[in-house]
XYZ file of C-alpha atoms in Angstrom:
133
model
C -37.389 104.015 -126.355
C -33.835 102.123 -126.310
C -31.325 103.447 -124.577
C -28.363 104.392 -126.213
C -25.094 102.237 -126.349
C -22.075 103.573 -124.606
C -19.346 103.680 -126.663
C -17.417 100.240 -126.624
C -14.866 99.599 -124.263
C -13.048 98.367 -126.852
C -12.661 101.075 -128.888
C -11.782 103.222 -125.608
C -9.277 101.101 -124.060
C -7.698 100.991 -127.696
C -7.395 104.932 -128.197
C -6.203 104.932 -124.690
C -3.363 102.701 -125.664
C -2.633 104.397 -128.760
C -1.757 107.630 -126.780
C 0.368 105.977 -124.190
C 1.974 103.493 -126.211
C 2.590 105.448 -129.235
C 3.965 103.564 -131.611
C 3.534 100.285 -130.295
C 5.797 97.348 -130.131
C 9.105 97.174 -131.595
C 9.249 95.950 -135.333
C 10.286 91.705 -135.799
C 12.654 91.149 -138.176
C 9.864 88.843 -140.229
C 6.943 90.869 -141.534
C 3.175 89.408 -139.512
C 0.923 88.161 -141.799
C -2.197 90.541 -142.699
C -5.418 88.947 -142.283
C -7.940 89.577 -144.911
C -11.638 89.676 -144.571
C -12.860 86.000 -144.435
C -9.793 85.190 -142.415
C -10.523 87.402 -139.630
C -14.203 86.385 -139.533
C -12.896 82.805 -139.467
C -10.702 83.386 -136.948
C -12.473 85.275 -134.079
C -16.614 83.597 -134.915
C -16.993 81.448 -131.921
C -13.742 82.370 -130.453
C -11.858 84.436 -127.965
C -9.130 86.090 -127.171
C -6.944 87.190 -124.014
C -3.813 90.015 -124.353
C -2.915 93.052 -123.392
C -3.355 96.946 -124.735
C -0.112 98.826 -124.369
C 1.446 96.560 -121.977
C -1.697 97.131 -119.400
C -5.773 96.758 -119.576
C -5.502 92.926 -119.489
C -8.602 91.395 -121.148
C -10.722 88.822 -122.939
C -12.970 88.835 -125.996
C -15.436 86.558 -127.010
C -16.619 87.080 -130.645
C -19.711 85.848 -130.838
C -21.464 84.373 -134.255
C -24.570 87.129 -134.379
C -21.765 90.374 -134.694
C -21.702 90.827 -130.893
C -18.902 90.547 -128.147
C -18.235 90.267 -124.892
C -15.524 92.375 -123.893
C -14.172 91.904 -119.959
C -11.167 93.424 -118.038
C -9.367 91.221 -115.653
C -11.532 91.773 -112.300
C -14.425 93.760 -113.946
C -17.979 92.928 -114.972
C -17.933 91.863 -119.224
C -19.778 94.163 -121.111
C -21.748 93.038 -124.490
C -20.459 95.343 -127.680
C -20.798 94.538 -131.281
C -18.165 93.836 -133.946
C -18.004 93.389 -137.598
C -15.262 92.665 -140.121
C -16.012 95.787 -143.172
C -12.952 94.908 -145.828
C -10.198 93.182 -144.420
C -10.323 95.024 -140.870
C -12.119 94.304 -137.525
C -14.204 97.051 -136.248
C -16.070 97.476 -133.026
C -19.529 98.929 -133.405
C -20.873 101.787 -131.668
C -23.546 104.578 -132.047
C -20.980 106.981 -132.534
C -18.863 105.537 -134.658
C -16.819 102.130 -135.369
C -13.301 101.685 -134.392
C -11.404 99.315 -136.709
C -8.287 97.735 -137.055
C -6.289 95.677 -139.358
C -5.438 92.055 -138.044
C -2.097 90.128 -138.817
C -0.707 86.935 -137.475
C 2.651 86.467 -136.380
C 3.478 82.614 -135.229
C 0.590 82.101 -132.580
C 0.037 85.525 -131.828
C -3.173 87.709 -133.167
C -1.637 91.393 -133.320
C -4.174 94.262 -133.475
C -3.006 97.533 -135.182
C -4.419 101.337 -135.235
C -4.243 102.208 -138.539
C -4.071 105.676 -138.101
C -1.247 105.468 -135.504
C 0.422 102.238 -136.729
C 0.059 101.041 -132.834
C 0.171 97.535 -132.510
C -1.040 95.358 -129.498
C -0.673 91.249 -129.162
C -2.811 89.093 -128.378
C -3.409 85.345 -128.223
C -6.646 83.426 -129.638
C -8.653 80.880 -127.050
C -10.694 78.504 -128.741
C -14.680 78.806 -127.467
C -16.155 81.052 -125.436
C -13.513 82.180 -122.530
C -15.528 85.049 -120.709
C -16.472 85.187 -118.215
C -13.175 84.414 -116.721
């Protein structure tokens, strides 16, 4: 019998900023770019990033080719998840449910946004595997 997956640390640490960051950054005066599907894939397969979630939770990502991450706090254990792109949107997979978010670039920044609360959170892309730290 497998033992079921905890919900991803991802998606968690991404409500949690929702709540306390409500709506996110302040708007640019130039519009990000939306990423669509193949873009995103492009982008994160065999990749990682580093930022932030509501101006705390500092973290890396590693997206790995075979849909699964490692996700990893500053000072904390990583912890494997699983990700997918469904559309044009990144989601994190987990038994009860996927989280998802839609993906735009802005300059050298990778921003990350709730769609249901429009919250949006920056990040920056390393190239190759950068977890563990």
């Amino acid at each position: 019998m497998s033992r079921p997956r905890r919900r991803s640390p991802w998606l968690a640490a991404a409500l949690l900023a929702s709540l306390i960051a409500g709506n996110g950054s302040p708007a640019r005066a130039e519009d990000p770019k939306p990423l669509t599907g193949p873009e995103i894939a492009t982008l994160l397969v065999g990749n990682s990033i580093e930022g932030s979630w509501g101006g705390s939770s500092h973290f890396r990502s590693f997206f790995a080719p075979d849909g699964t991450t490692l996700y990893q706090p500053e000072g904390q254990p990583p912890e494997q998840g699983h990700w997918k792109v469904v559309g044009d949107q990144y989601c994190s997979v987990a038994d009860d449910g996927d989280a998802c978010f839609n993906l735009y670039r802005d300059g050298d920044s990778l921003i990350w946004e709730d769609p249901n609360s429009h919250a949006r959170f920056p990040s920056n892309v390393i190239q190759g595997k950068a977890v563990p730290w």
